[in-house]
Amino acid sequence: MNDWFRIPSDLQNTYLGLIGLHLREAVIPVLVGLVVALPIAQLCVRLRWLYPPVLWVTTVLYAIPSLAFFVVLIDYTGQTETTVMIPLGVYSLVVFVPAIVDGVRSVPQETLDAATAMGLGPVRRYLQVQLPIAVPAIIAGLRVATVSSISLVSVGMLIGNQGALGNLLNDGQIYHQPRLIWLSVITTAVLAIVVDAALVAVRLLLTPWMPRGTRKARTAEGRPEPAEPALEDAVR
């Protein structure tokens, strides 16, 4: 069994070390992309004419192959992790911007009017009312972006062994060891599933006011709208 997880010495890393490196290269760009997308999405909500061109730009950037991104960035960032992470952060914008915009726009106008009447200014209304209600949409975008990023990290093997678990694919071909290829593919898939499940758990923790399974029917019958408890928490 230990032979199955034995990593070639040229990678200068362990199996667990490659997993940690893979997570770092995948998660950091997504988090940076989320931070960048939040103000951009808010501008798109306030200035509706800005949304179509922003969406067009992010879509065009997403259409650029990662290898082309690497070729351009290598002259500036070299064959490093940064060269892999920058495209992944850019790609996440095409998921985050629409998700945040749609989530914020889904807040009922009556809820916004009530928040304004309670003395919440634009900034507090956005942070304490709109964003909490938009959490399900944001988490949904985060799940898509993170799983996509985990799969794309492997492409980094093309620029000097910066692909973390993807480096096993390259070594498996060089040394004619299918074991390394299967180890890379299976571990990457399991990693994506585990991270996705963790994000679902985070959504459940952040949105206790959302219906859970069989409780949907009871929610439809008599429970208040999700916006109401979120607004009450914001006022508190």
Coordinates of N, CA and C in Angstrom, one line a residue:
M1 N 0.8 -1.2 0.0 CA 0.0 0.0 0.0 C 0.9 1.3 0.0
N2 N 2.0 1.2 0.7 CA 2.9 2.4 0.8 C 3.5 2.7 -0.6
D3 N 3.7 1.6 -1.4 CA 4.2 1.8 -2.7 C 3.3 2.6 -3.6
W4 N 2.0 2.4 -3.4 CA 1.0 3.2 -4.1 C 1.1 4.7 -4.0
F5 N 1.5 5.1 -2.8 CA 1.6 6.5 -2.5 C 3.1 7.0 -2.6
R6 N 3.9 6.2 -3.1 CA 5.3 6.6 -3.2 C 5.5 7.6 -4.3
I7 N 6.1 8.8 -4.0 CA 6.2 9.8 -5.0 C 7.7 9.9 -5.5
P8 N 7.9 10.0 -6.9 CA 9.2 10.1 -7.4 C 10.0 11.2 -6.8
S9 N 11.3 11.0 -6.6 CA 12.2 11.9 -6.0 C 12.4 13.2 -6.7
D10 N 12.1 13.2 -8.0 CA 12.4 14.4 -8.8 C 11.3 15.5 -8.5
L11 N 10.2 15.1 -7.8 CA 9.2 16.1 -7.4 C 9.5 16.8 -6.1
Q12 N 10.5 16.2 -5.4 CA 10.9 16.8 -4.1 C 9.8 17.2 -3.2
N13 N 8.9 16.2 -3.1 CA 7.7 16.5 -2.2 C 7.1 15.1 -1.8
T14 N 6.2 15.2 -0.8 CA 5.5 13.9 -0.4 C 4.1 14.0 -1.0
Y15 N 3.4 12.9 -0.8 CA 2.0 12.8 -1.3 C 1.1 13.9 -0.5
L16 N 1.2 13.9 0.8 CA 0.5 14.9 1.5 C 0.9 16.4 1.2
G17 N 2.2 16.5 0.9 CA 2.7 17.8 0.5 C 2.2 18.3 -0.8
L18 N 2.0 17.4 -1.7 CA 1.4 17.7 -3.0 C -0.1 18.1 -2.9
I19 N -0.8 17.4 -1.9 CA -2.2 17.8 -1.7 C -2.3 19.2 -1.1
G20 N -1.4 19.5 -0.1 CA -1.4 20.8 0.4 C -1.1 21.9 -0.6
L21 N -0.1 21.6 -1.5 CA 0.3 22.5 -2.5 C -0.9 22.7 -3.5
H22 N -1.5 21.6 -3.8 CA -2.7 21.7 -4.8 C -3.8 22.6 -4.2
L23 N -4.1 22.4 -2.9 CA -5.1 23.2 -2.3 C -4.7 24.7 -2.3
R24 N -3.5 25.0 -1.9 CA -3.0 26.4 -1.9 C -3.1 27.0 -3.3
E25 N -2.7 26.3 -4.3 CA -2.7 26.9 -5.6 C -4.2 27.1 -6.2
A26 N -5.1 26.3 -5.6 CA -6.5 26.3 -6.1 C -7.3 27.3 -5.3
V27 N -7.2 27.3 -4.0 CA -8.1 28.1 -3.1 C -7.7 29.6 -3.1
I28 N -6.4 29.9 -3.0 CA -6.0 31.3 -2.9 C -6.5 32.1 -4.0
P29 N -6.4 31.7 -5.3 CA -6.9 32.5 -6.4 C -8.4 32.7 -6.3
V30 N -9.1 31.7 -5.9 CA -10.6 31.8 -5.8 C -11.0 32.8 -4.7
L31 N -10.3 32.8 -3.6 CA -10.6 33.8 -2.5 C -10.3 35.2 -3.0
V32 N -9.1 35.3 -3.7 CA -8.8 36.7 -4.2 C -9.8 37.1 -5.3
G33 N -10.2 36.2 -6.1 CA -11.3 36.5 -7.1 C -12.6 36.9 -6.4
L34 N -12.9 36.3 -5.3 CA -14.2 36.7 -4.6 C -14.0 38.1 -4.1
V35 N -12.9 38.4 -3.5 CA -12.7 39.7 -2.9 C -12.7 40.8 -4.0
V36 N -12.2 40.5 -5.2 CA -12.2 41.5 -6.3 C -13.6 41.6 -6.9
A37 N -14.3 40.5 -6.9 CA -15.7 40.5 -7.5 C -16.7 41.2 -6.7
L38 N -16.6 41.2 -5.4 CA -17.6 41.9 -4.5 C -17.8 43.4 -4.9
P39 N -16.7 44.2 -4.9 CA -17.0 45.6 -5.3 C -17.4 45.8 -6.8
I40 N -16.9 44.9 -7.7 CA -17.3 45.0 -9.1 C -18.7 44.7 -9.2
A41 N -19.2 43.7 -8.5 CA -20.6 43.3 -8.6 C -21.5 44.4 -8.0
Q42 N -21.1 45.0 -6.9 CA -21.9 46.1 -6.4 C -22.0 47.2 -7.3
L43 N -20.9 47.6 -8.0 CA -21.0 48.6 -9.0 C -22.0 48.2 -10.1
C44 N -22.0 47.0 -10.5 CA -22.9 46.5 -11.6 C -24.3 46.6 -11.1
V45 N -24.6 46.4 -9.8 CA -25.9 46.5 -9.3 C -26.4 47.9 -9.2
R46 N -25.5 48.8 -8.9 CA -25.9 50.2 -8.8 C -25.9 50.9 -10.2
L47 N -25.0 50.5 -11.0 CA -25.0 51.0 -12.4 C -25.3 49.9 -13.4
R48 N -26.5 49.8 -13.7 CA -27.0 48.6 -14.5 C -26.4 48.6 -15.9
W49 N -26.0 49.7 -16.4 CA -25.4 49.7 -17.7 C -24.0 49.1 -17.7
L50 N -23.4 49.1 -16.5 CA -22.0 48.5 -16.4 C -22.0 47.0 -16.5
Y51 N -23.1 46.4 -16.1 CA -23.1 44.9 -16.0 C -22.8 44.2 -17.3
P52 N -23.4 44.5 -18.4 CA -23.2 43.8 -19.7 C -21.7 43.9 -20.2
P53 N -21.0 45.1 -20.1 CA -19.6 45.1 -20.6 C -18.7 44.3 -19.6
V54 N -19.0 44.4 -18.3 CA -18.2 43.7 -17.3 C -18.3 42.2 -17.6
L55 N -19.6 41.7 -17.8 CA -19.8 40.3 -18.0 C -19.1 39.9 -19.3
W56 N -19.1 40.8 -20.3 CA -18.5 40.5 -21.6 C -17.0 40.3 -21.4
V57 N -16.4 41.2 -20.7 CA -14.9 41.2 -20.4 C -14.5 39.9 -19.7
T58 N -15.3 39.6 -18.6 CA -14.9 38.4 -17.8 C -15.1 37.1 -18.7
T59 N -16.1 37.1 -19.5 CA -16.3 35.9 -20.4 C -15.2 35.8 -21.4
V60 N -14.7 36.9 -22.0 CA -13.6 36.9 -22.9 C -12.4 36.4 -22.2
L61 N -12.1 36.9 -21.0 CA -10.9 36.4 -20.3 C -11.0 34.9 -20.0
Y62 N -12.2 34.4 -19.7 CA -12.4 33.0 -19.4 C -12.1 32.1 -20.6
A63 N -12.4 32.7 -21.8 CA -12.2 32.0 -23.0 C -10.7 31.8 -23.4
I64 N -9.8 32.6 -22.8 CA -8.4 32.5 -23.1 C -7.8 31.2 -22.5
P65 N -7.2 30.4 -23.3 CA -6.6 29.1 -22.7 C -5.6 29.4 -21.6
S66 N -5.6 28.6 -20.6 CA -4.6 28.8 -19.5 C -3.2 28.8 -20.0
L67 N -2.9 28.0 -21.0 CA -1.5 27.9 -21.5 C -1.1 29.2 -22.1
A68 N -2.0 29.9 -22.8 CA -1.7 31.2 -23.4 C -1.4 32.2 -22.3
F69 N -2.2 32.1 -21.2 CA -2.0 33.0 -20.0 C -0.6 32.7 -19.5
F70 N -0.2 31.5 -19.3 CA 1.1 31.1 -18.8 C 2.2 31.7 -19.7
V71 N 2.1 31.6 -21.0 CA 3.1 32.1 -21.9 C 3.3 33.6 -21.7
V72 N 2.2 34.4 -21.5 CA 2.3 35.8 -21.3 C 2.9 36.2 -19.9
L73 N 2.5 35.4 -18.9 CA 2.9 35.7 -17.5 C 4.3 35.3 -17.2
I74 N 4.8 34.3 -17.8 CA 6.2 33.8 -17.5 C 7.2 34.9 -17.6
D75 N 7.1 35.8 -18.5 CA 8.1 36.9 -18.6 C 8.1 37.8 -17.4
Y76 N 7.0 37.8 -16.7 CA 6.8 38.7 -15.5 C 6.9 38.0 -14.2
T77 N 6.4 36.8 -14.1 CA 6.3 36.1 -12.8 C 7.1 34.8 -12.8
G78 N 7.7 34.5 -14.0 CA 8.6 33.3 -14.1 C 7.8 32.0 -13.9
Q79 N 8.5 30.9 -13.8 CA 7.9 29.6 -13.7 C 7.6 29.3 -12.2
T80 N 6.6 30.1 -11.7 CA 6.3 30.0 -10.2 C 4.8 29.7 -10.0
E81 N 4.4 29.5 -8.8 CA 3.0 29.3 -8.4 C 2.2 30.5 -8.8
T82 N 2.7 31.7 -8.8 CA 2.0 32.9 -9.1 C 1.5 32.8 -10.5
T83 N 2.3 32.3 -11.4 CA 1.9 32.2 -12.8 C 0.7 31.3 -13.0
V84 N 0.6 30.3 -12.1 CA -0.6 29.4 -12.2 C -1.8 30.0 -11.6
M85 N -1.6 30.7 -10.5 CA -2.7 31.3 -9.7 C -3.4 32.5 -10.3
I86 N -2.7 33.3 -11.0 CA -3.3 34.5 -11.6 C -4.4 34.1 -12.6
P87 N -4.2 33.2 -13.6 CA -5.3 32.8 -14.5 C -6.5 32.2 -13.7
L88 N -6.2 31.4 -12.7 CA -7.3 30.8 -11.9 C -8.1 31.9 -11.2
G89 N -7.5 32.9 -10.7 CA -8.2 34.0 -10.1 C -9.0 34.8 -11.1
V90 N -8.5 35.0 -12.3 CA -9.2 35.7 -13.4 C -10.4 34.9 -13.8
Y91 N -10.2 33.6 -14.0 CA -11.3 32.7 -14.4 C -12.5 32.7 -13.4
S92 N -12.2 32.9 -12.2 CA -13.2 32.8 -11.1 C -14.2 34.0 -11.3
L93 N -13.7 35.1 -11.9 CA -14.6 36.3 -12.0 C -15.8 36.0 -12.8
V94 N -15.7 35.2 -13.8 CA -16.8 34.9 -14.7 C -17.9 34.2 -13.9
V95 N -17.6 33.5 -12.8 CA -18.6 32.9 -12.0 C -19.1 33.8 -10.9
F96 N -18.2 34.5 -10.2 CA -18.5 35.3 -9.1 C -19.4 36.5 -9.4
V97 N -19.0 37.2 -10.5 CA -19.7 38.5 -10.8 C -21.2 38.2 -11.0
P98 N -21.6 37.3 -11.9 CA -23.0 37.1 -12.1 C -23.7 36.5 -10.9
A99 N -23.0 35.6 -10.1 CA -23.6 35.1 -8.9 C -23.9 36.1 -7.9
I100 N -23.0 37.0 -7.6 CA -23.2 38.1 -6.6 C -24.3 39.1 -7.1
V101 N -24.2 39.5 -8.4 CA -25.2 40.4 -8.9 C -26.6 39.8 -8.8
D102 N -26.8 38.6 -9.2 CA -28.1 38.0 -9.2 C -28.6 37.8 -7.7
G103 N -27.6 37.5 -6.8 CA -28.0 37.3 -5.4 C -28.4 38.6 -4.8
V104 N -27.7 39.7 -5.1 CA -28.0 41.0 -4.5 C -29.3 41.5 -5.1
R105 N -29.5 41.3 -6.4 CA -30.7 41.8 -7.1 C -32.0 41.0 -6.6
S106 N -31.8 39.8 -6.1 CA -32.9 39.0 -5.6 C -33.5 39.5 -4.3
V107 N -32.9 40.4 -3.7 CA -33.4 41.0 -2.4 C -34.6 41.8 -2.7
P108 N -35.8 41.5 -2.1 CA -37.0 42.2 -2.4 C -36.9 43.7 -2.1
Q109 N -37.5 44.5 -2.9 CA -37.5 46.0 -2.7 C -38.1 46.3 -1.3
E110 N -39.1 45.6 -0.9 CA -39.7 45.9 0.4 C -38.7 45.7 1.5
T111 N -37.8 44.7 1.4 CA -36.8 44.5 2.4 C -35.8 45.7 2.5
L112 N -35.4 46.2 1.3 CA -34.5 47.3 1.2 C -35.2 48.5 1.8
D113 N -36.5 48.7 1.5 CA -37.2 49.9 2.0 C -37.3 49.8 3.5
A114 N -37.5 48.6 4.1 CA -37.6 48.4 5.5 C -36.3 48.7 6.2
A115 N -35.2 48.3 5.5 CA -33.9 48.5 6.1 C -33.5 50.0 6.1
T116 N -33.9 50.7 5.0 CA -33.7 52.2 4.9 C -34.5 52.9 6.0
A117 N -35.7 52.4 6.2 CA -36.6 53.0 7.3 C -36.0 52.8 8.7
M118 N -35.3 51.8 8.8 CA -34.7 51.5 10.1 C -33.4 52.2 10.3
G119 N -33.0 53.0 9.4 CA -31.8 53.9 9.5 C -30.5 53.3 9.0
L120 N -30.6 52.2 8.2 CA -29.4 51.6 7.6 C -29.0 52.4 6.3
G121 N -27.8 52.9 6.3 CA -27.3 53.6 5.1 C -26.9 52.6 4.0
P122 N -26.5 53.1 2.8 CA -26.2 52.2 1.7 C -25.2 51.1 2.0
V123 N -24.1 51.5 2.7 CA -23.0 50.5 3.0 C -23.5 49.5 4.0
R124 N -24.1 49.9 5.1 CA -24.7 48.9 6.1 C -25.8 48.1 5.5
R125 N -26.6 48.7 4.6 CA -27.6 47.9 4.0 C -27.0 46.8 3.1
Y126 N -25.9 47.1 2.4 CA -25.3 46.2 1.5 C -24.6 45.1 2.3
L127 N -23.9 45.4 3.4 CA -23.1 44.5 4.2 C -24.0 43.6 5.1
Q128 N -25.1 44.2 5.7 CA -25.8 43.6 6.7 C -27.2 43.0 6.2
V129 N -27.6 43.4 5.0 CA -28.9 42.9 4.5 C -28.7 42.2 3.2
Q130 N -28.2 42.9 2.2 CA -28.1 42.3 0.8 C -27.1 41.2 0.7
L131 N -25.9 41.3 1.3 CA -25.0 40.2 1.2 C -25.4 39.0 1.9
P132 N -25.9 39.1 3.2 CA -26.4 37.9 3.9 C -27.5 37.2 3.1
I133 N -28.4 37.9 2.5 CA -29.5 37.3 1.7 C -28.9 36.6 0.5
A134 N -27.8 37.2 -0.1 CA -27.2 36.7 -1.3 C -26.2 35.6 -1.0
V135 N -26.0 35.2 0.2 CA -25.0 34.2 0.6 C -25.3 32.9 -0.2
P136 N -26.5 32.3 -0.3 CA -26.7 31.1 -1.1 C -26.2 31.2 -2.5
A137 N -26.4 32.3 -3.2 CA -25.9 32.5 -4.6 C -24.4 32.6 -4.6
I138 N -23.9 33.3 -3.6 CA -22.4 33.5 -3.6 C -21.7 32.1 -3.3
I139 N -22.3 31.3 -2.4 CA -21.7 30.0 -2.1 C -21.8 29.1 -3.3
A140 N -22.9 29.2 -4.0 CA -23.1 28.4 -5.2 C -22.0 28.7 -6.2
G141 N -21.7 30.0 -6.4 CA -20.6 30.4 -7.3 C -19.3 30.0 -6.8
L142 N -19.1 30.1 -5.5 CA -17.8 29.6 -4.8 C -17.6 28.2 -5.1
R143 N -18.6 27.4 -5.0 CA -18.5 25.9 -5.2 C -18.0 25.6 -6.7
V144 N -18.7 26.3 -7.6 CA -18.3 26.1 -9.0 C -16.9 26.5 -9.3
A145 N -16.5 27.7 -8.8 CA -15.2 28.3 -9.0 C -14.1 27.4 -8.4
T146 N -14.4 27.0 -7.1 CA -13.3 26.2 -6.4 C -13.1 24.8 -7.1
V147 N -14.2 24.1 -7.4 CA -14.0 22.8 -8.1 C -13.3 23.0 -9.4
S148 N -13.7 24.0 -10.2 CA -13.0 24.3 -11.4 C -11.5 24.6 -11.2
S149 N -11.2 25.4 -10.2 CA -9.8 25.7 -9.9 C -9.0 24.5 -9.5
I150 N -9.6 23.6 -8.7 CA -8.9 22.4 -8.3 C -8.5 21.6 -9.5
S151 N -9.4 21.5 -10.5 CA -9.1 20.7 -11.7 C -8.1 21.4 -12.6
L152 N -8.1 22.7 -12.6 CA -7.2 23.4 -13.6 C -5.8 23.6 -13.0
V153 N -5.6 23.4 -11.7 CA -4.2 23.5 -11.2 C -3.3 22.6 -11.9
S154 N -3.8 21.4 -12.3 CA -2.9 20.4 -12.9 C -2.2 20.9 -14.1
V155 N -2.8 21.9 -14.8 CA -2.2 22.4 -16.0 C -0.9 23.0 -15.8
G156 N -0.6 23.4 -14.5 CA 0.6 24.0 -14.2 C 1.8 23.1 -14.4
M157 N 1.6 21.8 -14.6 CA 2.7 20.9 -14.8 C 3.5 21.3 -16.1
L158 N 2.8 22.1 -17.0 CA 3.4 22.4 -18.2 C 4.5 23.5 -18.1
I159 N 4.5 24.2 -16.9 CA 5.5 25.3 -16.8 C 6.5 25.0 -15.7
G160 N 7.0 23.8 -15.6 CA 8.1 23.6 -14.7 C 7.6 23.0 -13.4
N161 N 6.8 21.9 -13.4 CA 6.4 21.2 -12.2 C 5.7 22.1 -11.2
Q162 N 4.8 23.0 -11.7 CA 4.0 23.8 -10.8 C 2.5 23.4 -10.7
G163 N 2.3 22.1 -11.1 CA 0.9 21.6 -11.2 C 0.5 20.8 -10.0
A164 N 1.3 20.8 -8.9 CA 1.0 20.1 -7.7 C 0.6 18.6 -8.0
L165 N -0.6 18.1 -7.8 CA -0.9 16.8 -8.1 C -0.9 16.5 -9.6
G166 N -1.0 17.5 -10.4 CA -0.8 17.4 -11.8 C 0.6 16.9 -12.3
N167 N 1.5 17.2 -11.4 CA 2.9 16.8 -11.7 C 3.0 15.2 -11.8
L168 N 2.1 14.6 -11.1 CA 2.1 13.1 -11.1 C 1.7 12.6 -12.5
L169 N 0.9 13.4 -13.2 CA 0.5 13.0 -14.5 C 1.7 13.0 -15.5
N170 N 2.5 14.0 -15.3 CA 3.7 14.1 -16.2 C 4.7 13.0 -15.8
D171 N 5.0 12.8 -14.5 CA 5.9 11.7 -14.2 C 5.4 10.3 -14.5
G172 N 4.1 10.2 -14.5 CA 3.5 8.9 -14.8 C 3.8 8.5 -16.3
Q173 N 3.7 9.6 -17.2 CA 4.0 9.4 -18.6 C 5.5 9.2 -18.8
I174 N 6.3 9.9 -18.1 CA 7.8 9.8 -18.3 C 8.3 8.5 -17.9
Y175 N 7.9 8.0 -16.7 CA 8.4 6.7 -16.1 C 7.5 5.6 -16.5
H176 N 6.4 5.8 -17.3 CA 5.5 4.7 -17.7 C 4.9 4.0 -16.5
Q177 N 4.4 4.8 -15.5 CA 3.8 4.3 -14.3 C 2.3 4.7 -14.3
P178 N 1.4 3.9 -14.7 CA 0.0 4.3 -14.7 C -0.5 4.6 -13.2
R179 N 0.2 4.0 -12.2 CA -0.1 4.2 -10.8 C -0.1 5.7 -10.5
L180 N 0.9 6.4 -11.0 CA 1.0 7.9 -10.7 C -0.2 8.6 -11.4
I181 N -0.5 8.2 -12.6 CA -1.6 8.9 -13.3 C -2.9 8.7 -12.5
W182 N -3.2 7.4 -12.1 CA -4.4 7.1 -11.4 C -4.4 7.9 -10.0
L183 N -3.3 7.9 -9.4 CA -3.2 8.6 -8.1 C -3.5 10.1 -8.2
S184 N -3.0 10.7 -9.3 CA -3.3 12.1 -9.5 C -4.8 12.3 -9.8
V185 N -5.3 11.5 -10.7 CA -6.8 11.7 -11.1 C -7.7 11.5 -9.9
I186 N -7.5 10.4 -9.2 CA -8.4 10.0 -8.1 C -8.3 11.0 -7.0
T187 N -7.1 11.4 -6.6 CA -6.9 12.3 -5.5 C -7.5 13.7 -5.8
T188 N -7.3 14.1 -7.1 CA -7.9 15.4 -7.5 C -9.4 15.4 -7.4
A189 N -10.0 14.3 -7.8 CA -11.5 14.2 -7.8 C -12.0 14.1 -6.4
V190 N -11.3 13.3 -5.5 CA -11.7 13.3 -4.1 C -11.6 14.6 -3.4
L191 N -10.5 15.3 -3.7 CA -10.2 16.6 -3.2 C -11.3 17.6 -3.5
A192 N -11.8 17.6 -4.8 CA -12.9 18.4 -5.2 C -14.2 18.1 -4.5
I193 N -14.4 16.8 -4.3 CA -15.7 16.4 -3.6 C -15.7 16.9 -2.2
V194 N -14.5 16.7 -1.5 CA -14.4 17.0 -0.1 C -14.6 18.5 0.1
V195 N -13.9 19.3 -0.8 CA -14.0 20.8 -0.6 C -15.4 21.3 -0.9
D196 N -16.0 20.7 -1.9 CA -17.4 21.0 -2.3 C -18.3 20.7 -1.1
A197 N -18.2 19.6 -0.4 CA -19.0 19.2 0.7 C -18.7 20.2 1.9
A198 N -17.5 20.6 2.0 CA -17.2 21.6 3.1 C -17.9 22.9 2.8
L199 N -17.9 23.4 1.6 CA -18.6 24.6 1.2 C -20.1 24.5 1.4
V200 N -20.7 23.3 1.2 CA -22.1 23.1 1.5 C -22.4 23.3 3.0
A201 N -21.5 22.7 3.8 CA -21.6 22.8 5.3 C -21.5 24.3 5.7
V202 N -20.6 25.1 5.0 CA -20.5 26.5 5.3 C -21.8 27.2 5.0
R203 N -22.4 26.9 3.9 CA -23.6 27.5 3.5 C -24.7 27.2 4.5
L204 N -24.8 26.0 5.0 CA -25.8 25.6 6.0 C -25.6 26.4 7.3
L205 N -24.3 26.6 7.7 CA -24.0 27.4 8.9 C -24.3 28.9 8.7
L206 N -24.1 29.4 7.5 CA -24.3 30.8 7.3 C -25.8 31.2 7.0
T207 N -26.6 30.2 6.6 CA -28.0 30.5 6.3 C -28.9 29.6 7.0
P208 N -29.0 29.7 8.4 CA -29.9 28.9 9.2 C -31.3 29.2 8.9
W209 N -31.6 30.3 8.2 CA -33.0 30.7 7.9 C -33.5 30.0 6.6
M210 N -32.6 29.3 5.9 CA -33.0 28.7 4.7 C -33.7 27.3 5.0
P211 N -34.6 26.9 4.2 CA -35.3 25.6 4.4 C -34.3 24.4 4.3
R212 N -34.6 23.4 5.1 CA -33.8 22.2 5.1 C -34.6 21.0 4.7
G213 N -34.4 20.4 3.6 CA -35.1 19.1 3.2 C -36.6 19.2 3.3
T214 N -37.1 18.3 4.2 CA -38.6 18.2 4.3 C -39.2 19.4 5.0
R215 N -38.4 20.3 5.5 CA -39.0 21.5 6.1 C -39.5 22.5 5.1
K216 N -39.2 22.2 3.8 CA -39.6 23.1 2.8 C -41.1 23.3 2.7
A217 N -41.8 22.2 3.0 CA -43.3 22.3 2.9 C -43.8 23.2 4.0
R218 N -43.2 23.0 5.3 CA -43.7 23.8 6.4 C -43.3 25.3 6.1
T219 N -42.2 25.5 5.5 CA -41.8 26.9 5.2 C -42.8 27.5 4.3
A220 N -43.3 26.8 3.3 CA -44.2 27.4 2.3 C -45.6 27.7 3.0
E221 N -45.9 26.9 4.1 CA -47.2 27.1 4.8 C -47.2 28.3 5.7
G222 N -46.1 28.4 6.6 CA -46.3 29.4 7.6 C -45.0 30.1 8.0
R223 N -43.9 29.7 7.6 CA -42.6 30.3 8.0 C -42.4 31.6 7.3
P224 N -41.8 32.6 7.9 CA -41.5 33.9 7.2 C -40.6 33.8 6.1
E225 N -40.6 34.7 5.2 CA -39.6 34.7 4.1 C -38.2 34.8 4.6
P226 N -37.2 34.2 3.9 CA -35.8 34.3 4.3 C -35.3 35.7 4.6
A227 N -35.8 36.6 3.9 CA -35.3 38.0 4.0 C -35.6 38.6 5.4
E228 N -36.7 38.1 6.0 CA -37.2 38.7 7.2 C -36.2 38.4 8.4
P229 N -35.8 37.2 8.7 CA -34.9 37.0 9.8 C -33.5 37.6 9.5
A230 N -33.1 37.6 8.2 CA -31.8 38.2 7.9 C -31.9 39.7 8.2
L231 N -33.0 40.4 7.9 CA -33.1 41.8 8.2 C -33.2 42.0 9.7
E232 N -33.9 41.1 10.4 CA -33.9 41.3 11.9 C -32.5 41.1 12.5
D233 N -31.7 40.2 12.0 CA -30.4 40.0 12.5 C -29.5 41.3 12.2
A234 N -29.7 41.9 11.0 CA -29.0 43.1 10.7 C -29.3 44.2 11.6
V235 N -30.6 44.4 11.9 CA -31.0 45.5 12.8 C -30.4 45.3 14.2
R236 N -30.4 44.0 14.7 CA -29.8 43.8 16.0 C -28.3 44.2 16.0

